[in-house]
Short mmCIF file of C-alpha atoms and ligand atoms in Angstrom, two decimals:
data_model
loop_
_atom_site.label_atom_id
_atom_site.label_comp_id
_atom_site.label_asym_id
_atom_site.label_seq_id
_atom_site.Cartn_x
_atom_site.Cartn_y
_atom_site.Cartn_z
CA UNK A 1 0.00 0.00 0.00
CA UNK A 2 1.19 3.48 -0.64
CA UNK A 3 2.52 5.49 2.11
CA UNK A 4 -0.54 7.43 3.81
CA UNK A 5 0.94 10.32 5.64
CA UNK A 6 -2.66 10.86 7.61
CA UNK A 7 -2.59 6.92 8.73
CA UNK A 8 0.57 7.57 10.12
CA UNK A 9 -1.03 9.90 12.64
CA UNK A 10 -4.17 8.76 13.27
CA UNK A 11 -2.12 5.62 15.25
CA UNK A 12 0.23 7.65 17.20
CA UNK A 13 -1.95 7.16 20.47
CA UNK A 14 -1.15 9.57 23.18
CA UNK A 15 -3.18 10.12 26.50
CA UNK A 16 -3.27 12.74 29.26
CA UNK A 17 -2.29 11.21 32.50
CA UNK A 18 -6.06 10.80 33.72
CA UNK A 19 -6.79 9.41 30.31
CA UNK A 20 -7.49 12.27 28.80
CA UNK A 21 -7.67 12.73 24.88
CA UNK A 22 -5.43 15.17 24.52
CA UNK A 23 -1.87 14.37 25.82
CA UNK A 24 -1.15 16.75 29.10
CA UNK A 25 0.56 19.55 28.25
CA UNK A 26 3.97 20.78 30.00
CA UNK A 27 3.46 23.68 32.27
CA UNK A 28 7.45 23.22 33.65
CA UNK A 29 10.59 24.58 32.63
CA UNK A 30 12.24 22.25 34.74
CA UNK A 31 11.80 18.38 36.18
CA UNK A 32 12.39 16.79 39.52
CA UNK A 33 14.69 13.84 39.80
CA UNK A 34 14.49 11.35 43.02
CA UNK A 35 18.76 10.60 42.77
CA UNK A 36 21.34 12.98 41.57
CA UNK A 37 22.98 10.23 40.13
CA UNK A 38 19.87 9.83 37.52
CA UNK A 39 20.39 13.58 36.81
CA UNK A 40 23.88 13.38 35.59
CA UNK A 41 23.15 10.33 34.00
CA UNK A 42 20.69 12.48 31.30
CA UNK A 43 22.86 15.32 31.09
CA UNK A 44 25.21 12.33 29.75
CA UNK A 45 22.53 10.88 27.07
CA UNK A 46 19.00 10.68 26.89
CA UNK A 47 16.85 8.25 29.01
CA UNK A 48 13.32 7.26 27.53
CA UNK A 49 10.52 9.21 29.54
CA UNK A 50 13.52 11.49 31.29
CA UNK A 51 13.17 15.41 31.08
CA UNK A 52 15.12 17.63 32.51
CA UNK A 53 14.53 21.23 31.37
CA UNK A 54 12.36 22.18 28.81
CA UNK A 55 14.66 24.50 26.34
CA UNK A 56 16.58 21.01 25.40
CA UNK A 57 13.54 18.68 25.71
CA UNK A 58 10.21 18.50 27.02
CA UNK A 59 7.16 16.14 27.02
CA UNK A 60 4.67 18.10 24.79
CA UNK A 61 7.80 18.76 22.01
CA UNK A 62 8.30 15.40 22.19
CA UNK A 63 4.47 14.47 21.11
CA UNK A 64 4.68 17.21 18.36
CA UNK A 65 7.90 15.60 16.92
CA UNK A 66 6.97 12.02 17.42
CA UNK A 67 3.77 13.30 15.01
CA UNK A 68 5.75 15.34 12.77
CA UNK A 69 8.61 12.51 12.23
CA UNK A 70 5.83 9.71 11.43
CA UNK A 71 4.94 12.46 8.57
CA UNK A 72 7.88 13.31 6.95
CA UNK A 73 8.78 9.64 7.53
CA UNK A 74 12.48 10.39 9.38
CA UNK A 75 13.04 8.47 12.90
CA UNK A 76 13.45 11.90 14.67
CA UNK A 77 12.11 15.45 14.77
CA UNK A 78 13.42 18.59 16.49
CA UNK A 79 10.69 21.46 16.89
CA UNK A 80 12.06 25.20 17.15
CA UNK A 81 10.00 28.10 17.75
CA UNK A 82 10.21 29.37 13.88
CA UNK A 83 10.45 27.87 10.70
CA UNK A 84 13.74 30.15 10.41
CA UNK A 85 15.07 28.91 13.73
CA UNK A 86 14.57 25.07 11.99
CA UNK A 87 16.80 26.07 9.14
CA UNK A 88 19.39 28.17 10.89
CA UNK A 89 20.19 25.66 13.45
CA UNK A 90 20.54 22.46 10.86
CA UNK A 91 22.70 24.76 8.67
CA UNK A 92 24.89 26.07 11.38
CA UNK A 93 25.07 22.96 12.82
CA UNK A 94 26.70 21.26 9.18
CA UNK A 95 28.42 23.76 8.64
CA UNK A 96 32.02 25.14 9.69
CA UNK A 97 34.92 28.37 8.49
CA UNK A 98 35.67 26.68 4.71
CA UNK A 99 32.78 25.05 3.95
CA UNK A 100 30.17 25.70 1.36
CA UNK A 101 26.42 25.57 0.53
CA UNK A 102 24.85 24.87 -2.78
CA UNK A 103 21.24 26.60 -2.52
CA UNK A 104 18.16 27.25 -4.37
CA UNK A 105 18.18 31.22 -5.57
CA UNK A 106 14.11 30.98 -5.72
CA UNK A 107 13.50 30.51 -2.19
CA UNK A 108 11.74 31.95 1.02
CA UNK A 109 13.49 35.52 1.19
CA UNK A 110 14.22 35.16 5.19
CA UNK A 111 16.32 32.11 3.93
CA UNK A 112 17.97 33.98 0.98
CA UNK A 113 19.07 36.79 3.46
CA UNK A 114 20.51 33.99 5.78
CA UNK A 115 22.53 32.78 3.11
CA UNK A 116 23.57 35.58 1.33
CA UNK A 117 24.03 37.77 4.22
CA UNK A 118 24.70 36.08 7.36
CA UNK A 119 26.16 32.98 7.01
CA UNK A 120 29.00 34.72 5.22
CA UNK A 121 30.04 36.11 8.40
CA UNK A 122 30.87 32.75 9.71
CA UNK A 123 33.46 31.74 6.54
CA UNK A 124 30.29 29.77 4.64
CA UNK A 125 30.58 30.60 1.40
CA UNK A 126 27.13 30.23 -0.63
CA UNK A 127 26.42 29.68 -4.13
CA UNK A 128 22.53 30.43 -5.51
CA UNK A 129 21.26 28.30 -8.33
CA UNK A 130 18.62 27.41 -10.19
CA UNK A 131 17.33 24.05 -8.30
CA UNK A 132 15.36 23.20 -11.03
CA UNK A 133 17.92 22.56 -12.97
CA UNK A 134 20.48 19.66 -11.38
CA UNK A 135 22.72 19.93 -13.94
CA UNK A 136 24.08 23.41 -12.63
CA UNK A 137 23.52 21.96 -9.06
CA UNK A 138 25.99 19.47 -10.18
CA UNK A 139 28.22 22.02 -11.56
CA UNK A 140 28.33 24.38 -8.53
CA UNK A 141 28.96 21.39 -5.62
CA UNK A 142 32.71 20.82 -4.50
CA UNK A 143 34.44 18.48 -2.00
CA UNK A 144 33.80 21.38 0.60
CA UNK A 145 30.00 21.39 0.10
CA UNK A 146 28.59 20.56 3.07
CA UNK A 147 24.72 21.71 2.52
CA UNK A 148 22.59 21.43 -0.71
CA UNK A 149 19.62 23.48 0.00
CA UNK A 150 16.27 23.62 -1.85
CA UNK A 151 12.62 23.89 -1.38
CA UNK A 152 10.02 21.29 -2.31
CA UNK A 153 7.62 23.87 -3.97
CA UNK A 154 9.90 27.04 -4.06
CA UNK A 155 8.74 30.38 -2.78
CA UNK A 156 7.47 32.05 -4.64
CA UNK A 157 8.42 30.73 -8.38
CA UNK A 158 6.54 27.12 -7.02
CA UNK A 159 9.53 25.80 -9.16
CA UNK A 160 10.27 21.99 -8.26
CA UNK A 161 13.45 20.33 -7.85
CA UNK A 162 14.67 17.10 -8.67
CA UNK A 163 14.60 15.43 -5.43
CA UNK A 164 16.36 12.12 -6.34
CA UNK A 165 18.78 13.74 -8.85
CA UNK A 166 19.29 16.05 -5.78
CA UNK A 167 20.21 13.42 -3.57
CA UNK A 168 22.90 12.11 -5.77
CA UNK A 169 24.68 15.10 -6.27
CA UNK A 170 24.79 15.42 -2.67
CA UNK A 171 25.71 12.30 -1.87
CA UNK A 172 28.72 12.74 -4.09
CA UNK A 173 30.86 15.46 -2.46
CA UNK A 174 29.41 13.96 1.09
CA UNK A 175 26.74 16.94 1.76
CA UNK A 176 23.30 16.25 3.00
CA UNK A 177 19.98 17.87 0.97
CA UNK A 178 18.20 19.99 3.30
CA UNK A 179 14.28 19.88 2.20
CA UNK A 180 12.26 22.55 2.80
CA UNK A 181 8.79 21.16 2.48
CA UNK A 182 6.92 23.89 3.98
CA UNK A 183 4.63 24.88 1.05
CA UNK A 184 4.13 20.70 0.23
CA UNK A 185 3.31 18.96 3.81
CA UNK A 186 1.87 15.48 3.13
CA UNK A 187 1.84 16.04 -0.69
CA UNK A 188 5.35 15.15 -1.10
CA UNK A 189 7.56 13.32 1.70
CA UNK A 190 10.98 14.22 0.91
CA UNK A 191 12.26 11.74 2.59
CA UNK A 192 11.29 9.22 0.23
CA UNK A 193 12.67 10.53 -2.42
CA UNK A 194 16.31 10.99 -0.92
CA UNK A 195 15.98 14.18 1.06
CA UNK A 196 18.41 13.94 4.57
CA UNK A 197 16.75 16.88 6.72
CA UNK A 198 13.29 18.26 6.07
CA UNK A 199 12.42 21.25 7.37
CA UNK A 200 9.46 23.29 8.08
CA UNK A 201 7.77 26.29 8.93
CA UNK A 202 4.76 24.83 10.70
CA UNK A 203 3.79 28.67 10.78
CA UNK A 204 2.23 27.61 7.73
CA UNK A 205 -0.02 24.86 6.89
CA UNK A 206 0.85 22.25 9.21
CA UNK A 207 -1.01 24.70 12.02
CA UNK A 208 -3.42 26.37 9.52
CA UNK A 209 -4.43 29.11 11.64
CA UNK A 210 -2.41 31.49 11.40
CA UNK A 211 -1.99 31.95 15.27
CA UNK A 212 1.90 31.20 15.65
CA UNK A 213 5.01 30.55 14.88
CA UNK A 214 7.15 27.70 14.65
CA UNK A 215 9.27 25.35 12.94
CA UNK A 216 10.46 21.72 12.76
CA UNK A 217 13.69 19.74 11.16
CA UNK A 218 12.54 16.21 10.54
CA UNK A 219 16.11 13.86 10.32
CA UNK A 220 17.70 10.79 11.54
CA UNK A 221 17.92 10.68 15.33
CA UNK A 222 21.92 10.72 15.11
CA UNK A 223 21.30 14.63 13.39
CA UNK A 224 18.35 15.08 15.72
CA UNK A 225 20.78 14.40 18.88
CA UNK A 226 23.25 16.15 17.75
CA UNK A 227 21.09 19.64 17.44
CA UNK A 228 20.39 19.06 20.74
CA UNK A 229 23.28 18.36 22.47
CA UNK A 230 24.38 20.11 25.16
CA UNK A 231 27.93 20.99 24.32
CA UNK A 232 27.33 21.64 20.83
CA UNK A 233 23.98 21.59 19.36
CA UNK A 234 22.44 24.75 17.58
CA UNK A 235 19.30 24.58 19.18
CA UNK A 236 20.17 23.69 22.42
CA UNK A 237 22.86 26.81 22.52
CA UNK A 238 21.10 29.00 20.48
CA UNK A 239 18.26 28.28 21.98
CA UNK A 240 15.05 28.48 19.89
CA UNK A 241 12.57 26.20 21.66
CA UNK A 242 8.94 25.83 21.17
CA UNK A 243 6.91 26.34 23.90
CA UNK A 244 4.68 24.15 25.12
CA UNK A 245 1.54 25.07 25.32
CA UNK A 246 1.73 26.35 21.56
CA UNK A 247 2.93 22.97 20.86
CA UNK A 248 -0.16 21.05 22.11
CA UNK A 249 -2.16 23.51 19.96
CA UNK A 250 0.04 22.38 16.94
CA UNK A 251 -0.49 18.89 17.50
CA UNK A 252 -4.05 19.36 18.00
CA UNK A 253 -4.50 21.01 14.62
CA UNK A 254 -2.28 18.79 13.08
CA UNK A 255 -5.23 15.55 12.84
CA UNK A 256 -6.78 17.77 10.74
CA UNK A 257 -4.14 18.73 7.84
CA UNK A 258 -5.14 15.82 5.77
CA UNK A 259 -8.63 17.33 5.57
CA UNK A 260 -7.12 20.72 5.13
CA UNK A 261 -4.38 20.09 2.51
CA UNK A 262 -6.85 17.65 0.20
CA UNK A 263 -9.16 21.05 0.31
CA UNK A 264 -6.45 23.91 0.07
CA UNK A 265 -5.29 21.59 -3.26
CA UNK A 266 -8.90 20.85 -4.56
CA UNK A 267 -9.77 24.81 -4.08
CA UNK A 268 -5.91 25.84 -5.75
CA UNK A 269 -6.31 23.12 -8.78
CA UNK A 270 -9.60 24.94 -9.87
CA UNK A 271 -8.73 28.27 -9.62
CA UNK A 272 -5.73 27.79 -11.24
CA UNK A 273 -7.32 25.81 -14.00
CA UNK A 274 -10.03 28.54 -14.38
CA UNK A 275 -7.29 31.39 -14.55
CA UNK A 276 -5.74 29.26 -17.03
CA UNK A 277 -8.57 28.99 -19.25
CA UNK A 278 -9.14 32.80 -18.87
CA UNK A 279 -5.68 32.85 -20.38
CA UNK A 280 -4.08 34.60 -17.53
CA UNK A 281 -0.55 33.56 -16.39
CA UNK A 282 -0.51 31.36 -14.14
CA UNK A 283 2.21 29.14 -11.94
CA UNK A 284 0.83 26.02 -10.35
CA UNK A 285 2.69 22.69 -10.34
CA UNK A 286 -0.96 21.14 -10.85
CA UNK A 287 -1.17 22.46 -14.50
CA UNK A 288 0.20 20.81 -16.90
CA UNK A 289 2.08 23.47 -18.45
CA UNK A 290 3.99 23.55 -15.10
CA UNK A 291 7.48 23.25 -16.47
CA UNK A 292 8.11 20.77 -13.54
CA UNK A 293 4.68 19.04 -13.64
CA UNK A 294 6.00 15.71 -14.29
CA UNK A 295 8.22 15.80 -12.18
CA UNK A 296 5.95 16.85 -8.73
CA UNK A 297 3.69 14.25 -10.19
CA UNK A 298 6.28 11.34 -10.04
CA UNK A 299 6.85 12.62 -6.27
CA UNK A 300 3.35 13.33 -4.90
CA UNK A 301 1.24 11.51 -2.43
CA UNK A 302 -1.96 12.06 -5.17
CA UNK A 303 -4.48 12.29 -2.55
CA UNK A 304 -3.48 15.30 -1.21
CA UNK A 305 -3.08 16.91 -4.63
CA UNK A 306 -0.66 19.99 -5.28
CA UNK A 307 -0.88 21.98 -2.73
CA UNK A 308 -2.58 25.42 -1.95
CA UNK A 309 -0.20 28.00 -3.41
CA UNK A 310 -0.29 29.60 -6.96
CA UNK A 311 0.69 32.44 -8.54
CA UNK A 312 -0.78 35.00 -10.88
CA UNK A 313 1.28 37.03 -12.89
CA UNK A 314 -0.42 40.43 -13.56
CA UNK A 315 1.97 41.96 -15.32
CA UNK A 316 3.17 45.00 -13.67
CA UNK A 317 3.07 46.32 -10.12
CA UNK A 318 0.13 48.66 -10.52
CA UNK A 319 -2.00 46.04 -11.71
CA UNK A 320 -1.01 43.51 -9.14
CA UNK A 321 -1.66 46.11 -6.17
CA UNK A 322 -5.12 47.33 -7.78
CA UNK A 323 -6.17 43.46 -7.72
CA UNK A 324 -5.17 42.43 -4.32
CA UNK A 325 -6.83 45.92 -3.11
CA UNK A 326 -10.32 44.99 -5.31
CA UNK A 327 -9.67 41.23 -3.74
CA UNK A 328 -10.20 42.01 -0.55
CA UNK A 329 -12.87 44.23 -0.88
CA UNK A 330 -14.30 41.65 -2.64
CA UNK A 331 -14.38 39.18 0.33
CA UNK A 332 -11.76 36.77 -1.69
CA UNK A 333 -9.21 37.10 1.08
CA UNK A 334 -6.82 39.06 3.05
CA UNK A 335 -3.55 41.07 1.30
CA UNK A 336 -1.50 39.89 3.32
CA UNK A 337 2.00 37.67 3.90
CA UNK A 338 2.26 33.86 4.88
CA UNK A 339 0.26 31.65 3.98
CA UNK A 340 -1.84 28.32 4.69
CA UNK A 341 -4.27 30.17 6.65
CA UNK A 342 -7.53 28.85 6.29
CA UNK A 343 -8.83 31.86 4.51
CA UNK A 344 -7.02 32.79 1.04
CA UNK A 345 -4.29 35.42 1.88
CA UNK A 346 -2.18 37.10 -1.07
CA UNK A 347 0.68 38.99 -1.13
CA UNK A 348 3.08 40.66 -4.17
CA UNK A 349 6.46 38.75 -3.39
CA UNK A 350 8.67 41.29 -5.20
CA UNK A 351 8.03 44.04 -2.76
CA UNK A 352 7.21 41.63 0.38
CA UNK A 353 8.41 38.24 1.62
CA UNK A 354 11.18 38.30 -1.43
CA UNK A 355 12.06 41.42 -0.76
CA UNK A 356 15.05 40.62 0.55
CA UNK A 357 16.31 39.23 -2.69
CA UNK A 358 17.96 42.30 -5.34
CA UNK A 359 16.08 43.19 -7.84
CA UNK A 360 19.06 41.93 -10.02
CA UNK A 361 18.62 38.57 -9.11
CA UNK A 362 14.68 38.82 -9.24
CA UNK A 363 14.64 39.74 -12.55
CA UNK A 364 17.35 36.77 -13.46
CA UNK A 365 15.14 34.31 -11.79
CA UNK A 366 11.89 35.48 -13.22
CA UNK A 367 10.55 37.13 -10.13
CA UNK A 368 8.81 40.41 -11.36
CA UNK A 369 6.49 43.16 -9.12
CA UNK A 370 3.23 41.93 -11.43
CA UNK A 371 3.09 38.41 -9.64
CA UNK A 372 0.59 37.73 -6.79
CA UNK A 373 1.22 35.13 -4.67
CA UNK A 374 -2.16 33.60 -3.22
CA UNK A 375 -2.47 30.57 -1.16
CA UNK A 376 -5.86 29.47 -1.30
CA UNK A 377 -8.06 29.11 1.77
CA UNK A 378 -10.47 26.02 2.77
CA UNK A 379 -13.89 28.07 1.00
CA UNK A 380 -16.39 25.97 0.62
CA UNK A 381 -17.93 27.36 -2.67
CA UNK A 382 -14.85 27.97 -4.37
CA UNK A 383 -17.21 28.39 -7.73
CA UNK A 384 -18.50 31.67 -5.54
CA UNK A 385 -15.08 32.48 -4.74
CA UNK A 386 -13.86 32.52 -8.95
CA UNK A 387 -16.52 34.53 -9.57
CA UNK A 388 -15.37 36.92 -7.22
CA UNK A 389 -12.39 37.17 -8.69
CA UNK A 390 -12.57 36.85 -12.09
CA UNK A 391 -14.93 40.08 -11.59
CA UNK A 392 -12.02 41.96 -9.93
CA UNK A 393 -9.94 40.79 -12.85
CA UNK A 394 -12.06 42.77 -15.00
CA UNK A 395 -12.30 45.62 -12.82
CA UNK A 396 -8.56 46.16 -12.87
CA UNK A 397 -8.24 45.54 -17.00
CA UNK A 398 -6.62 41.73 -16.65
CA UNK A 399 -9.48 40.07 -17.98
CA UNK A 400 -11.92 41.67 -20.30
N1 LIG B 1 10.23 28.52 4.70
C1 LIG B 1 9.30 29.01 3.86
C2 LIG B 1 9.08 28.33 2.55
C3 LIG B 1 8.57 30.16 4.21
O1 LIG B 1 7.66 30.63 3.37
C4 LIG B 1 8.84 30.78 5.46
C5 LIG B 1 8.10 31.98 5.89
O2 LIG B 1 7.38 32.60 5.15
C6 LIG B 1 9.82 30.24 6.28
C7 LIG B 1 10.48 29.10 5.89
C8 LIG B 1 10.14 30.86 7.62
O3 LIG B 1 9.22 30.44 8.56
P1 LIG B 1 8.89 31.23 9.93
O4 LIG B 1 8.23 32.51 9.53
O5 LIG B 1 8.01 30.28 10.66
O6 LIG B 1 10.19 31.47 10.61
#
């Protein structure tokens, strides 16, 4: 049988101590121990069912990343308290003075800026390339390549890698592929396909509601323990824990993504087809003019479809602005960043989450102030909802 992501977590069976539903959720920073001796003993290594202070480890992180692992399929998981904290700490933590990291150019603009801007500071040198394309991510690894970075769906482009391919290349020089599967949770497991670390901002669909942030790197335990470890791990030192309480909401909303993502894809496959057939310009990896649409296809867990994000490209800045103003007026969504809400938010990446990216290299990738990106919400009558905005369309001259 195929894998079924969902399956996976309807058996993880966890109780409160009373029985309850709901595991019990950690209200302590810190736990008791009956002998000293059992104290040093897990500041040595970790003992099943010992905790001893919540930034390296607690009970309710430990229910979110048993949940999160069975996803993405790894035998660990290491939440952090942002989907930026997640990536940070697995790249610092591969990475030394003299090495180097092969990434994506299209990709979340927090993660660009990382790369390009920070990480230099530390003697990483980074080279950006186009992911889609292994043959130049062949070209650009070397012996010191420690990283090769990419995202599963890219932000914003929704360009697709070759995961596999990916993993090869890699595996050549010695590096590990560090997945960022944030904008495809249970529609592609990276894992499967070769990927070493998967990473997320559960900030985004994997909570769906838009009321935190957080992050997760999904690995083997050996990489899991290692972040963690007191003398040397990133997260442990650097410190960016989840807390707990917002992780019991995160694993509460999490029995519902398979619901969620099989609707955000339904609702994102027919507007995209019905812009398409409009004859706007659209990106979704659902269409089959998506330059990469084999490709996501041979990768994708089909019943959760292609995810919830597309883009509309509406040809110059003006444009885009006047239609994300008339869309929310309209009732279509909210202008705003992020995205797997369950209402449809949009934002112009150019001037917002990409930002961060030079215009230079915008315009090299293909990233121009005329593209919306929109992820789709849950709507119920998403005929209603294309109506909606196919009449903004023509209010702002795209469609006539
Ligand atoms: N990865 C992707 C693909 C994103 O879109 C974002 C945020 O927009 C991040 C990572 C960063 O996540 P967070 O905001 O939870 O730190």
């Amino acid at each position: 049988m195929a894998f079924c992501p969902a399956s996976e977590i309807q058996d993880l069976w966890v109780f409160g101590e009373y029985g309850d539903v709901n595991p019990s959720v950690t209200d302590s920073s810190t736990y008791t121990f009956m002998s000293p001796d059992t104290m040093e003993e897990v500041f040595d290594h970790e003992i099943e069912g010992c905790f001893l202070y919540s930034r390296a480890w607690n009970p309710s992180n430990k229910y979110l990343c048993d949940a999160l692992a069975r996803i993405e399929q790894t035998e660990a998981a290491h939440v952090t308290a942002s989907g930026m904290a997640a990536i940070t700490s697995s790249i610092m933590q591969l990475c030394s003075a003299g090495d180097e990291v092969v990434s994506g150019w299209t990709i979340y603009g927090g993660t660009y800026a990382f790369l390009a801007n920070f990480l230099p500071r530390f003697g990483v040198k980074v080279r950006f390339v186009d992911m889609s394309n292994a043959d130049m991510v062949a070209d650009a690894v070397t012996e010191k390549t420690k990283v090769v970075y990419c995202e599963t769906i890219s932000n914003p482009l929704l360009q697709v890698p070759d995961i596999p391919r990916l993993k090869e290349i890699a595996s050549r020089v010695g590096a590990q592929l560090l997945v960022d599967n944030t904008f495809a949770p249970l529609s592609v497991a990276p894992a499967q396909h070769g990927a070493d670390i998967i990473l997320h901002s559960l900030t985004k669909f994997i909570n769906g509601t838009s009321d935190c942030v957080a992050g997760v790197i999904c690995s083997s335990k050996e990489f899991s323990d290692e972040v963690g470890n007191v003398n040397s791990g990133a997260t442990m030192l650097l410190g960016p824990v989840l807390d707990s309480l917002r992780s019991a909401s995160i694993l509460k909303n999490l029995h519902t993504l398979h619901l969620r993502i099989r609707q955000h894809s339904k609702n994102a496959l027919y507007l995209a087809t019905r812009m398409h057939e409009a004859g706007l310009t659209i990106h979704y990896p659902g269409l089959p003019d998506h330059p990469q649409h084999q490709r996501i296809t041979s990768m994708l867990n089909t019943d959760y479809g292609y995810g919830g994000m597309l883009v509309i490209n509406a040809g110059d800045q003006a444009t885009a602005d006047r239609l994300m103003v008339a869309m929310q007026e309209a009732k279509v969504g909210y202008l705003a960043v992020s995205l797997g809400y369950f209402k449809t938010l949009f934002s112009a990446p150019a001037h917002s989450t990409s930002s961060e990216i030079p215009e230079a290299t915008q315009q090299e990738m293909g990233l121009t102030g005329g593209m919306v990106r929109m992820s789709v919400g849950l709507d119920q009558d998403i005929e209603r909802t294309w109506e909606r905005i196919e009449s903004c369309m023509k209010q702002v001259g795209l469609l006539n």
